[in-house]
Short mmCIF file of C-alpha atoms and ligand atoms in Angstrom, two decimals:
data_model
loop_
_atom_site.label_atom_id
_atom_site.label_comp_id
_atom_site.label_asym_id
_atom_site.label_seq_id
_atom_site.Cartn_x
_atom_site.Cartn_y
_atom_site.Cartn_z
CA UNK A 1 -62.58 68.39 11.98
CA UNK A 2 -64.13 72.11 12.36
CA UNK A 3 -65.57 74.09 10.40
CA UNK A 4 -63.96 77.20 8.72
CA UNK A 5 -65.45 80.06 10.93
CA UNK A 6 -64.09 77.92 14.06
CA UNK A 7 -60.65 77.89 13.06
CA UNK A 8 -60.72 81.48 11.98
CA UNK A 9 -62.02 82.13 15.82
CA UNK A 10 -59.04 80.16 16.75
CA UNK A 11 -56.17 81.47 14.13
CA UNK A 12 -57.16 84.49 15.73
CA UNK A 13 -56.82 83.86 19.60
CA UNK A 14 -53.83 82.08 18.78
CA UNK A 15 -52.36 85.07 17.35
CA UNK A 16 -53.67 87.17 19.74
CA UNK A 17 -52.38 85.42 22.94
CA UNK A 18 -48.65 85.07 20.62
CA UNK A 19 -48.95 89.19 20.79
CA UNK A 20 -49.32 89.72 24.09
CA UNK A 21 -46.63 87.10 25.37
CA UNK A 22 -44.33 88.71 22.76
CA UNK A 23 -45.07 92.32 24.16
CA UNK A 24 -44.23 90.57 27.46
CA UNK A 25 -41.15 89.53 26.34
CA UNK A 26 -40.89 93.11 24.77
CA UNK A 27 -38.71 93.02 21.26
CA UNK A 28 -35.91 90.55 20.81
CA UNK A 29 -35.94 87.04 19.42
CA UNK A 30 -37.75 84.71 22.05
CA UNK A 31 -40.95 87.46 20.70
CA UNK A 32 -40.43 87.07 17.20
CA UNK A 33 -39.75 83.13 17.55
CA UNK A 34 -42.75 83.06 19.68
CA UNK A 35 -45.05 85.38 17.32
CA UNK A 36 -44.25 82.91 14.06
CA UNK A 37 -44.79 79.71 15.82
CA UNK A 38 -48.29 81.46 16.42
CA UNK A 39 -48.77 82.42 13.09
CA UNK A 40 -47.73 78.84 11.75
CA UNK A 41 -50.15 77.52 14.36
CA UNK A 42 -53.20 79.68 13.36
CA UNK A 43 -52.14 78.79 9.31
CA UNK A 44 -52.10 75.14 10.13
CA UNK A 45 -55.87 75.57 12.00
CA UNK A 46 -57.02 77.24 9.18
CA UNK A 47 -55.95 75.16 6.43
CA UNK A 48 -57.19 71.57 8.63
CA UNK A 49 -60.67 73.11 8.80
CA UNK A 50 -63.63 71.92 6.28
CA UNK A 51 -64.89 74.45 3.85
CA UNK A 52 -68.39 73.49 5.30
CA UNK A 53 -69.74 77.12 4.80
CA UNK A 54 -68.67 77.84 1.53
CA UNK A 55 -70.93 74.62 0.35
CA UNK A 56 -74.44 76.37 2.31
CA UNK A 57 -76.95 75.60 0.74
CA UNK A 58 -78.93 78.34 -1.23
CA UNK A 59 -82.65 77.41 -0.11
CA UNK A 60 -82.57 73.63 -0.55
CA UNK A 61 -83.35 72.19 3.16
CA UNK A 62 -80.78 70.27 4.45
CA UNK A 63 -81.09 67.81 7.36
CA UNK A 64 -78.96 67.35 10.49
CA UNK A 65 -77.66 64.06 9.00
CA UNK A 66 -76.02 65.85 6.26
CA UNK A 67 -74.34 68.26 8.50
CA UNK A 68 -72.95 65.45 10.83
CA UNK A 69 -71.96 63.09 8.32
CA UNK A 70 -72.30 64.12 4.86
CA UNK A 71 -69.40 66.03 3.94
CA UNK A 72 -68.10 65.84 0.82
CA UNK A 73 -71.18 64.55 -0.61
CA UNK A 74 -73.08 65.43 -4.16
CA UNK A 75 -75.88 67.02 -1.80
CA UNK A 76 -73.09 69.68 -0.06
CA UNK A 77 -72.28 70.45 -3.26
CA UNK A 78 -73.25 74.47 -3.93
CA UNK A 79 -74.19 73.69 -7.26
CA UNK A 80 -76.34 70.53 -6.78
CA UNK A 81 -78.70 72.90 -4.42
CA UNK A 82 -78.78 75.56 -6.82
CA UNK A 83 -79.97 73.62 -9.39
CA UNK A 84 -82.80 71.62 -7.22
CA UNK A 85 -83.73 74.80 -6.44
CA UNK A 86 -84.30 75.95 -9.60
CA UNK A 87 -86.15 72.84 -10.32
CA UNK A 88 -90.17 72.90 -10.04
CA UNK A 89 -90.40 69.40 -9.69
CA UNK A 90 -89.74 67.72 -6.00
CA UNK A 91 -86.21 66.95 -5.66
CA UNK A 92 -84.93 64.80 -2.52
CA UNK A 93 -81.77 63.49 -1.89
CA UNK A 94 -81.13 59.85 0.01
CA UNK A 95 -78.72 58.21 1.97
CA UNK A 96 -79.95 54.82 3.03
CA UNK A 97 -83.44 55.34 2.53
CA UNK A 98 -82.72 58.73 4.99
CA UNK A 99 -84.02 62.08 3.60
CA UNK A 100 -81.23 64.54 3.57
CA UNK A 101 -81.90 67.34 1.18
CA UNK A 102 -85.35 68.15 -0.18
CA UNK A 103 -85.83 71.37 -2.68
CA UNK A 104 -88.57 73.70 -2.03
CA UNK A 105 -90.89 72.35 -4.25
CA UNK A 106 -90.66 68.54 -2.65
CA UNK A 107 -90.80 70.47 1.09
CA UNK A 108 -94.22 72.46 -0.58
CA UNK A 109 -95.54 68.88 -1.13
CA UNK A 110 -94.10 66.77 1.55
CA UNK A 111 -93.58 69.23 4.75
CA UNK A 112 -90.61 70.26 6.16
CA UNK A 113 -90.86 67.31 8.62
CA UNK A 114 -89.62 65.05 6.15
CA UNK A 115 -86.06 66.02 6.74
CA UNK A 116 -83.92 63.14 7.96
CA UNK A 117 -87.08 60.95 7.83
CA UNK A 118 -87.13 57.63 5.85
CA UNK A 119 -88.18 58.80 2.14
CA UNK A 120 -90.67 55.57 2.36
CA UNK A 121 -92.97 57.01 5.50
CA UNK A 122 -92.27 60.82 3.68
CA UNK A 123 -93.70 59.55 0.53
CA UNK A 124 -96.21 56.52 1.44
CA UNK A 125 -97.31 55.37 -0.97
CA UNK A 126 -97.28 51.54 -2.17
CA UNK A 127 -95.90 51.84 -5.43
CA UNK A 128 -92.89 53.71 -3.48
CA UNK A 129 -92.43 51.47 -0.80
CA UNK A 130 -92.07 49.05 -2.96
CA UNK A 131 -89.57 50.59 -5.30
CA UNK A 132 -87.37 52.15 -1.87
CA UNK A 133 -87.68 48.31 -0.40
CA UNK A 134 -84.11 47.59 -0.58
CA UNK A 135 -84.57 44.38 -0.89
CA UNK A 136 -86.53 44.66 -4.05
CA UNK A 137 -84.28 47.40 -5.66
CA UNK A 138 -80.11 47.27 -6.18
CA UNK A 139 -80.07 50.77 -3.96
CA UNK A 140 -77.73 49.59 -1.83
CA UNK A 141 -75.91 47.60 -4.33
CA UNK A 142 -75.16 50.96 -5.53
CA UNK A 143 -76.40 49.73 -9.04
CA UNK A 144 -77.23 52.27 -11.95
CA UNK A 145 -80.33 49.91 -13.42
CA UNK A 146 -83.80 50.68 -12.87
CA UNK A 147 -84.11 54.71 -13.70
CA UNK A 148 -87.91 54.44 -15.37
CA UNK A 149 -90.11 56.21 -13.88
CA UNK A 150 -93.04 54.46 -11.69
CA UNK A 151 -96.28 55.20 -11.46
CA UNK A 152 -98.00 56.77 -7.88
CA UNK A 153 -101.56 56.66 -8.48
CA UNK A 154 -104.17 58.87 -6.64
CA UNK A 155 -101.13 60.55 -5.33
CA UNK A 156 -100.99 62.81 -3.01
CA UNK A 157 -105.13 62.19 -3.31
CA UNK A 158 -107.85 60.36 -5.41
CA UNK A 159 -107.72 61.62 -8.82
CA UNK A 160 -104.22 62.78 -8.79
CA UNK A 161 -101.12 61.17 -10.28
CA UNK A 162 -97.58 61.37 -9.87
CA UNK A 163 -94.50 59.43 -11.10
CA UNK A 164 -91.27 58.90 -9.25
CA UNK A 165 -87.90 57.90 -10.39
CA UNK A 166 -84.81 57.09 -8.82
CA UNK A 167 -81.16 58.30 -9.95
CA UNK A 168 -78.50 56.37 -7.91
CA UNK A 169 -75.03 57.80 -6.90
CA UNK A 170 -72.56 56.33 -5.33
CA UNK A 171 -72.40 54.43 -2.19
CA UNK A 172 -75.99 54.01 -1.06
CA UNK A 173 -77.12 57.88 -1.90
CA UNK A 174 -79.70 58.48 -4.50
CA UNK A 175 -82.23 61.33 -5.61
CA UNK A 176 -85.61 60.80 -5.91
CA UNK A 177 -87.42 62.87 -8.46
CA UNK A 178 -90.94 63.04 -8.34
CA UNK A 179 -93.27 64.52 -11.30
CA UNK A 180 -96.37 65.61 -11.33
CA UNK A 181 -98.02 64.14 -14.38
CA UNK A 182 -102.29 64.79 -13.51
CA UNK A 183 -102.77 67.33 -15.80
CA UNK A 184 -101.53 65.67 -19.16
CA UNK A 185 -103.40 62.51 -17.33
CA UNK A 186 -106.48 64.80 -17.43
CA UNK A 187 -105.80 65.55 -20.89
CA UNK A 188 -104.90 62.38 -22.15
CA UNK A 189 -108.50 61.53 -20.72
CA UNK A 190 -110.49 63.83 -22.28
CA UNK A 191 -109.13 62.76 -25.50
CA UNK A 192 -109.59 58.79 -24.70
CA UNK A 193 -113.04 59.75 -23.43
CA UNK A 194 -113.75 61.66 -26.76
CA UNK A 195 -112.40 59.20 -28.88
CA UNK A 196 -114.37 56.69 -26.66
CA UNK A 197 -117.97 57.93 -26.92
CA UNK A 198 -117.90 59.09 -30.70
CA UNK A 199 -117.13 55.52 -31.29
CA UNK A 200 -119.80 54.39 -29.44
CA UNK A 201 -121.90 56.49 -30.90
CA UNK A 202 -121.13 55.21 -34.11
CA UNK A 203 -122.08 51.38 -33.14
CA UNK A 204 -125.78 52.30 -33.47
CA UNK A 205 -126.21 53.81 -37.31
CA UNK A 206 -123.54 51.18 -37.99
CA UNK A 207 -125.62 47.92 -36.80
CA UNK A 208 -129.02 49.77 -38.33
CA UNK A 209 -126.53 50.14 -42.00
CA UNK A 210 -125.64 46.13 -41.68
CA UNK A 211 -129.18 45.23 -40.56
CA UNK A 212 -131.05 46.76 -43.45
CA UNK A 213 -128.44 45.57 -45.94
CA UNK A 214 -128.71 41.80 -44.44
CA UNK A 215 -132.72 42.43 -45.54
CA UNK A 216 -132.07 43.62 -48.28
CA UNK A 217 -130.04 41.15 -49.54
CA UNK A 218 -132.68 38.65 -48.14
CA UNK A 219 -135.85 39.58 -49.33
CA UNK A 220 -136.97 39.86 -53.00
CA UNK A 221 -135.39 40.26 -56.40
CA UNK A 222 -132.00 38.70 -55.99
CA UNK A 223 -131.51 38.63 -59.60
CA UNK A 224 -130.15 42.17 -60.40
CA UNK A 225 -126.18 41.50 -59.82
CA UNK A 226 -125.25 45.09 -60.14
CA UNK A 227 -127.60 46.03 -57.07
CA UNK A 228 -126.13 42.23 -55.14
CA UNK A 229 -122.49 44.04 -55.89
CA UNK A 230 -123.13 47.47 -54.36
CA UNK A 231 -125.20 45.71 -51.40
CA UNK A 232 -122.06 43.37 -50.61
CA UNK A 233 -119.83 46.56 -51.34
CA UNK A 234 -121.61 48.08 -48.32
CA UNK A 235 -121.71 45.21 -46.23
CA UNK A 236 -117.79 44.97 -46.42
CA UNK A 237 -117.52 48.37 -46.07
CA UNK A 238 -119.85 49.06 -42.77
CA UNK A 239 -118.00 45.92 -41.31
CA UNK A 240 -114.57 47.40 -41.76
CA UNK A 241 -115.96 50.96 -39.92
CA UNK A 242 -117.49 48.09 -37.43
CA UNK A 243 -114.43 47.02 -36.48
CA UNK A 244 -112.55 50.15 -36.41
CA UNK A 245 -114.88 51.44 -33.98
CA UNK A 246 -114.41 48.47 -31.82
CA UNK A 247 -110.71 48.66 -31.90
CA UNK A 248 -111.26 52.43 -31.42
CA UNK A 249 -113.07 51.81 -28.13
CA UNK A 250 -110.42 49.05 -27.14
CA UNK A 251 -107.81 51.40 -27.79
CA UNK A 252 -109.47 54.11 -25.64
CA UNK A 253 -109.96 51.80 -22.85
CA UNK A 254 -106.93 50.15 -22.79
CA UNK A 255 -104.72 53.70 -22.38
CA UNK A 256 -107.69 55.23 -19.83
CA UNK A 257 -106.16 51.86 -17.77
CA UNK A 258 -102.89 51.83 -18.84
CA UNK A 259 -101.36 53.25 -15.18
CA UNK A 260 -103.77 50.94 -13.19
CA UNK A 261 -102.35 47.44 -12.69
CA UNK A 262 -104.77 44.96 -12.66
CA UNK A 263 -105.33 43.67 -8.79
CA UNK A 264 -106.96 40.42 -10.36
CA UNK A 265 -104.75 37.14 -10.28
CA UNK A 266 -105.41 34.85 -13.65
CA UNK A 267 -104.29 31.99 -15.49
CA UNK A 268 -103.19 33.05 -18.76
CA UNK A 269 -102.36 29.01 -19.61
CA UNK A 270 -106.83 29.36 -19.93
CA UNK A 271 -106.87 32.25 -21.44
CA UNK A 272 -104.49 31.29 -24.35
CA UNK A 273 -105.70 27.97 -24.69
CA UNK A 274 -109.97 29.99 -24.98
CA UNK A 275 -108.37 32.65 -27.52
CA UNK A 276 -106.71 29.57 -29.68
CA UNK A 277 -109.93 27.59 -29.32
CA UNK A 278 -112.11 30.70 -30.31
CA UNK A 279 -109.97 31.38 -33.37
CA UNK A 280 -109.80 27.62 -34.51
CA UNK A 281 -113.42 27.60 -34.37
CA UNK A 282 -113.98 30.91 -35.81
CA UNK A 283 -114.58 31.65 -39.86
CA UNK A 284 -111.30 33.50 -39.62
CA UNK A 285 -109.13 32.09 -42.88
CA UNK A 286 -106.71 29.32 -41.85
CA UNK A 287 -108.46 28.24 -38.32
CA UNK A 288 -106.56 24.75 -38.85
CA UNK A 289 -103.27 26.33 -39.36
CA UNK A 290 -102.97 27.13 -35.74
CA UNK A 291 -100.32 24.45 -33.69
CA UNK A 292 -101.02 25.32 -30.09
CA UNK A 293 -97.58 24.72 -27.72
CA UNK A 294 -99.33 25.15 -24.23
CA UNK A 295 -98.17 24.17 -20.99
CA UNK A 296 -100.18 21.45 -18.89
CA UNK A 297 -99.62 23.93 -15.51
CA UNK A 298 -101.36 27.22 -14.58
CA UNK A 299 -99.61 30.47 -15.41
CA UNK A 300 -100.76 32.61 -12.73
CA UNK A 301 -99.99 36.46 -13.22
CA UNK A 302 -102.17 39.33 -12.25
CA UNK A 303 -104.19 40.59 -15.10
CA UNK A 304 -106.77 41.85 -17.09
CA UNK A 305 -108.67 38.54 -18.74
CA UNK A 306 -110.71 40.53 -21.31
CA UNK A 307 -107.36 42.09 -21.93
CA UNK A 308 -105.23 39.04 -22.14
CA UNK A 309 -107.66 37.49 -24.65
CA UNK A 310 -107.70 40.59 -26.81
CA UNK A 311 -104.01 40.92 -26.85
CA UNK A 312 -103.83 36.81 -28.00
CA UNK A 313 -106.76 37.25 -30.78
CA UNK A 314 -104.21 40.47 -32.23
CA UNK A 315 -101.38 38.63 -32.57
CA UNK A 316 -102.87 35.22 -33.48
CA UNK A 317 -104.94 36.97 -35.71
CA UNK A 318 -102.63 38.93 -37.71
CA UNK A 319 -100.14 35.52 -38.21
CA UNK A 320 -103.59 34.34 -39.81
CA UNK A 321 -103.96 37.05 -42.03
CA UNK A 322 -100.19 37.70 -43.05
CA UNK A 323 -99.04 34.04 -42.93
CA UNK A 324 -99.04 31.93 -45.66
CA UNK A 325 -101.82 29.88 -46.27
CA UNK A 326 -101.20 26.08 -45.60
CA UNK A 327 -98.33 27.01 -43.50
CA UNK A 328 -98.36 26.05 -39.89
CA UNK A 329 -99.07 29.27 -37.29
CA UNK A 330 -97.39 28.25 -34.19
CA UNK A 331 -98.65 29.59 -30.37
CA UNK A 332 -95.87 28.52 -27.54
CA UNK A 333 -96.37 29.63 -23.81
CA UNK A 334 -93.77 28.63 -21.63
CA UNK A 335 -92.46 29.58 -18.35
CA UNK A 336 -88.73 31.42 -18.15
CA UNK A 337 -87.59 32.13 -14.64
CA UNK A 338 -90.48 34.19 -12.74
CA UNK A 339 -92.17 35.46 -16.47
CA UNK A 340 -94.20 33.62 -19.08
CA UNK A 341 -93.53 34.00 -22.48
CA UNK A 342 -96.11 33.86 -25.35
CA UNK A 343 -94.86 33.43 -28.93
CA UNK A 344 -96.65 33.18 -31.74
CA UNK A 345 -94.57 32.90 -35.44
CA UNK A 346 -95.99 32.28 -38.87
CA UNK A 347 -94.64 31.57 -41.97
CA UNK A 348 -95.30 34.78 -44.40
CA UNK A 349 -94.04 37.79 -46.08
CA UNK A 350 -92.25 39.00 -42.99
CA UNK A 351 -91.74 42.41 -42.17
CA UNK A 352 -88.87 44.81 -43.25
CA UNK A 353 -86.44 45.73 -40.26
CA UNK A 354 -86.95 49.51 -41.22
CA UNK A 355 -90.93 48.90 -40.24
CA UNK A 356 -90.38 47.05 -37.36
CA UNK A 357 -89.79 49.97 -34.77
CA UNK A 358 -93.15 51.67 -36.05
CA UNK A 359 -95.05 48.85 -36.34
CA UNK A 360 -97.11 49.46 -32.66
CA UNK A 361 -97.91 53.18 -34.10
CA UNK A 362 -101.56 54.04 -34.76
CA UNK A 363 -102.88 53.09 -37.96
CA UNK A 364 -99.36 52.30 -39.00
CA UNK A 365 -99.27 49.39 -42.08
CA UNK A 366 -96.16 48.46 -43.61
CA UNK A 367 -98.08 47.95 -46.84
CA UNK A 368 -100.95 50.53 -46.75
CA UNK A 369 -103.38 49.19 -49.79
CA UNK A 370 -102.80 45.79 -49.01
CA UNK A 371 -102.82 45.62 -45.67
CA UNK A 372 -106.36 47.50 -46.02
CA UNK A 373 -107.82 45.23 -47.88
CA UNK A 374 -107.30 42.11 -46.08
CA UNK A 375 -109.06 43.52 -43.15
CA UNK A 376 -106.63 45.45 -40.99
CA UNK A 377 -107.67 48.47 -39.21
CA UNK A 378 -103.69 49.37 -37.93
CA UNK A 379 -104.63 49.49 -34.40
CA UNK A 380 -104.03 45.76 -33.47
CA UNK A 381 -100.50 46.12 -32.50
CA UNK A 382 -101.40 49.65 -30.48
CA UNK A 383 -103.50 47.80 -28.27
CA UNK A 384 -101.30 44.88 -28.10
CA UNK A 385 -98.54 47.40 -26.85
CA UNK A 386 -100.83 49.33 -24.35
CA UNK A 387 -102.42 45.92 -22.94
CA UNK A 388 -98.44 44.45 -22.63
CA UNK A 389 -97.32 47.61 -20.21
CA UNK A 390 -100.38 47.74 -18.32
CA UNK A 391 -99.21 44.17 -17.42
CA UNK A 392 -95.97 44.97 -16.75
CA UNK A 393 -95.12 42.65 -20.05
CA UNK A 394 -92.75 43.18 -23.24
CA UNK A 395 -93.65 42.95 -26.29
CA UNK A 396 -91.02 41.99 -28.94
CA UNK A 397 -91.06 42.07 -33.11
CA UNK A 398 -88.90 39.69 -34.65
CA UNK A 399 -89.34 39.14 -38.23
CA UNK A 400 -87.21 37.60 -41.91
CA UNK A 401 -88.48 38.85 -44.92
CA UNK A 402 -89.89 36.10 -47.21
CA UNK A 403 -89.65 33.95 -44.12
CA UNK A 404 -91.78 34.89 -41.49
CA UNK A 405 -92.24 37.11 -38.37
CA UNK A 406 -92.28 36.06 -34.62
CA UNK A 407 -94.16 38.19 -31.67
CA UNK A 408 -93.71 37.61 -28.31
CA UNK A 409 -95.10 38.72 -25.17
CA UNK A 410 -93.50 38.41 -21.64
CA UNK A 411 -95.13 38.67 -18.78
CA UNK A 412 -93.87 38.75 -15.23
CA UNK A 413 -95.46 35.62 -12.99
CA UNK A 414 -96.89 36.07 -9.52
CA UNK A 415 -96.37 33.14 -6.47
CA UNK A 416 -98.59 30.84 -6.49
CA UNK A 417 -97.81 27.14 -7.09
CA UNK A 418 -95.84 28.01 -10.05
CA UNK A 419 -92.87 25.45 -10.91
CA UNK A 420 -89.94 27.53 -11.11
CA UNK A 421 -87.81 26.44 -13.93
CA UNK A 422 -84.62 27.67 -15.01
CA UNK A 423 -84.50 30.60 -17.02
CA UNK A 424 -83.41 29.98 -21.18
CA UNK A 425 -80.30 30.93 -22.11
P1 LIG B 1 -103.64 45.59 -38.71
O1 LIG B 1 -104.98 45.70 -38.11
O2 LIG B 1 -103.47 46.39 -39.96
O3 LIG B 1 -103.19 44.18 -38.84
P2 LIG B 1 -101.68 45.84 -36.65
O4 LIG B 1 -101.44 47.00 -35.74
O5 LIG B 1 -102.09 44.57 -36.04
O6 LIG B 1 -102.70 46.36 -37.70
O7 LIG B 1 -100.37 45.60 -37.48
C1 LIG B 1 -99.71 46.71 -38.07
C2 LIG B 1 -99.03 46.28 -39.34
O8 LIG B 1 -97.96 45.38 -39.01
C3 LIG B 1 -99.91 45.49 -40.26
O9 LIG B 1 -100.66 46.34 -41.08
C4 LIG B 1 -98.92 44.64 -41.02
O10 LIG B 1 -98.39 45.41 -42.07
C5 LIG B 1 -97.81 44.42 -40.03
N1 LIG B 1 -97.88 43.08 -39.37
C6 LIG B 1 -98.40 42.80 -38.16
N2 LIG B 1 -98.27 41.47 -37.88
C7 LIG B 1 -97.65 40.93 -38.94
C8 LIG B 1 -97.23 39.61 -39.26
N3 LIG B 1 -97.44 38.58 -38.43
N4 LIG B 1 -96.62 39.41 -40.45
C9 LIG B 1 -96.40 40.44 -41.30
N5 LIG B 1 -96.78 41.70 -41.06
C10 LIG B 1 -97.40 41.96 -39.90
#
């Protein structure tokens, strides 16, 4: 194949040489039969060339590869480069891994060098490599899943942070989109941190409040019950703000985290089986309706043990406040495939299907008043949700009004000595 400007070159010559053997000939009809089969001929080169130059790109870079081979393609495409160019974010197009378009906004953060480099040394980071190993994505399946974005911490440097996601197109091509996401990070942290030390803050009046009101319901004249009534109305009161601040400060800690896996391999068969023991021994209502399920094997996955005990206490602890009394609570881990699963269903009111998609807002309660006054602050699922992603995990509602409501957690397993069994139907 040539390009167009090539064949014009050539149409032309052709033409050319057909006049001057025609003059040659001078006029009769060996000239004119000579003179069309040179016009045919220069038609037929022009038609069999590729359109190559109509499909320049605007100011997109393009690399060698996708001169030589690419033709075509999405990335030749006029319109494809005009809009990456348009784009602020970093734009890059792949084939096999192989840069072969970058917009100017990925060549501003990567260098022109990167052109017809492999995207994982262009990019290096961890998080990328992994995600661009084909082994561990379906890239060259030339499958449409995995389009979240990841997360590229202290990317390009400490402090920063970027997120890259992957669009596949046919054969092995893709795009890689990268975002730059430190400044709502920076944001998001001044509003964790704020959140974070007025709570704190607030721990100190808080414990002085419930320490004066514990003497005062010691010491002395314990006989006026109008004065016992306002100092237990206090009590309950400062311990409800006491545990709002402490989910407040969980909350704030949990999303100032919530991009950094935890590096920390645990077994979170121990640290279900210590929240369950906790809870049965606690003066929580119902400690003896809890029926722990547990496996007799470590679960090993990498994670956050404060964490992973919070996120059990939440949802053990709300099947012990909206269960039914007297009805069993029961806590299954299991193993499915490479994840562990922990359930934990109850027998209660249940939860309206409406509520369920809402139910891991902030300070969301299906039934406001009530829910209040048996304790709840409306941040346990929240954290629940944030501590789940941090671990890679999913967190799923189930729940049949009048019957009861199921929550379960999965969590993706790491190698070590880990059974594999087969995954549930
Ligand atoms: P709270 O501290 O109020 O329990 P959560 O975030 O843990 O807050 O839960 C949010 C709301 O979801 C609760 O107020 C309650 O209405 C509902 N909920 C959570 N778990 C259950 C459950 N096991 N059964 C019924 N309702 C539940």
């Amino acid at each position: 194949m040539i390009d167009r400007l090539s064949a014009l070159v050539i149409a032309i010559t052709i033409i050319a040489i057909g006049a001057i053997i025609s003059i040659i000939y001078g006029s009769n009809a060996a000239s004119i039969t000579i003179m069309s089969l040179a016009a045919l001929l220069a038609a037929c080169t022009l038609y069999s060339s590729t359109p190559s130059e109509l499909y320049e790109p605007t100011n997109a870079v393009y690399s060698d590869h996708v001169r030589a081979r690419k033709i075509g393609s999405i990335f030749h495409h006029p319109d494809f480069s005009n809009w990456a160019d348009q784009e602020r974010e970093p734009i890059i197009g792949i084939s096999n891994n192989v840069v072969m378009i970058a917009n100017d906004a990925a060549v501003a953060l990567l260098g022109r060098h990167i052109m017809g480099a492999d995207i994982r040394t262009a990019i290096r980071h961890p998080a990328a490599a992994e995600l661009l190993r084909p082994s561990s994505t379906p890239l060259l399946a030339g499958s449409h899943a995995q389009a979240d974005p990841v997360s590229l911490m202290d990317y390009p440097r400490t402090g920063f942070h970027w997120t890259i996601r992957i669009a596949r197109l046919s054969g092995n091509d893709a795009i890689v989109l990268l975002n730059d996401r430190s400044s709502i990070d920076a944001a998001d942290r001044m509003r964790s941190d704020f959140v974070a030390n007025a709570s704190h803050e607030l721990r100190t009046p808080l414990a002085a409040i419930l320490g004066y009101v514990e003497t005062l319901q010691d010491m002395g004249d314990n006989s006026d019950p109008m004065q016992q009534r306002f100092l237990g109305i206090i009590e309950r009161e400062a311990q409800r703000m006491q545990q709002l601040v402490l989910d407040l400060l969980s909350i704030s800690r949990v999303e100032a985290d919530r991009f950094r896996r935890p590096t920390t391999p645990v077994n979170l068969t121990a640290i279900v089986a210590s929240a369950v023991h906790q809870l049965q021994d606690s003066a929580e209502p119902r400690p003896a309706d809890i029926i722990s399920h547990l496996p007799d094997h470590r679960l090993p996955i990498m994670g956050d043990t404060g964490q992973l005990s919070q996120l059990a206490h939440n949802i053990i602890g709300n099947a012990m406040k909206y269960g039914r009394a007297g009805t069993p609570i029961h806590v299954h881990l299991t193993q499915e495939g490479r994840r562990a699963i922990l359930k934990v269903s109850d027998q209660g009111n249940g939860i309206p299907p409406d509520h369920l998609p809402r139910l891991t807002e902030r300070f969301y309660r299906v039934d406001d008043a009530r829910n209040r006054s048996i304790g709840g602050t409306g941040l346990g699922l929240a954290i629940v949700k944030h501590i789940a992603e941090r671990h890679q995990g999913q967190l799923s509602i189930e729940s049949i009004v009048n019957h009861g409501t199921t929550v379960s957690i999965s969590l993706p397993l790491i190698n070590e000595d880990v059974p594999t069994t087969p995954a549930s139907p």
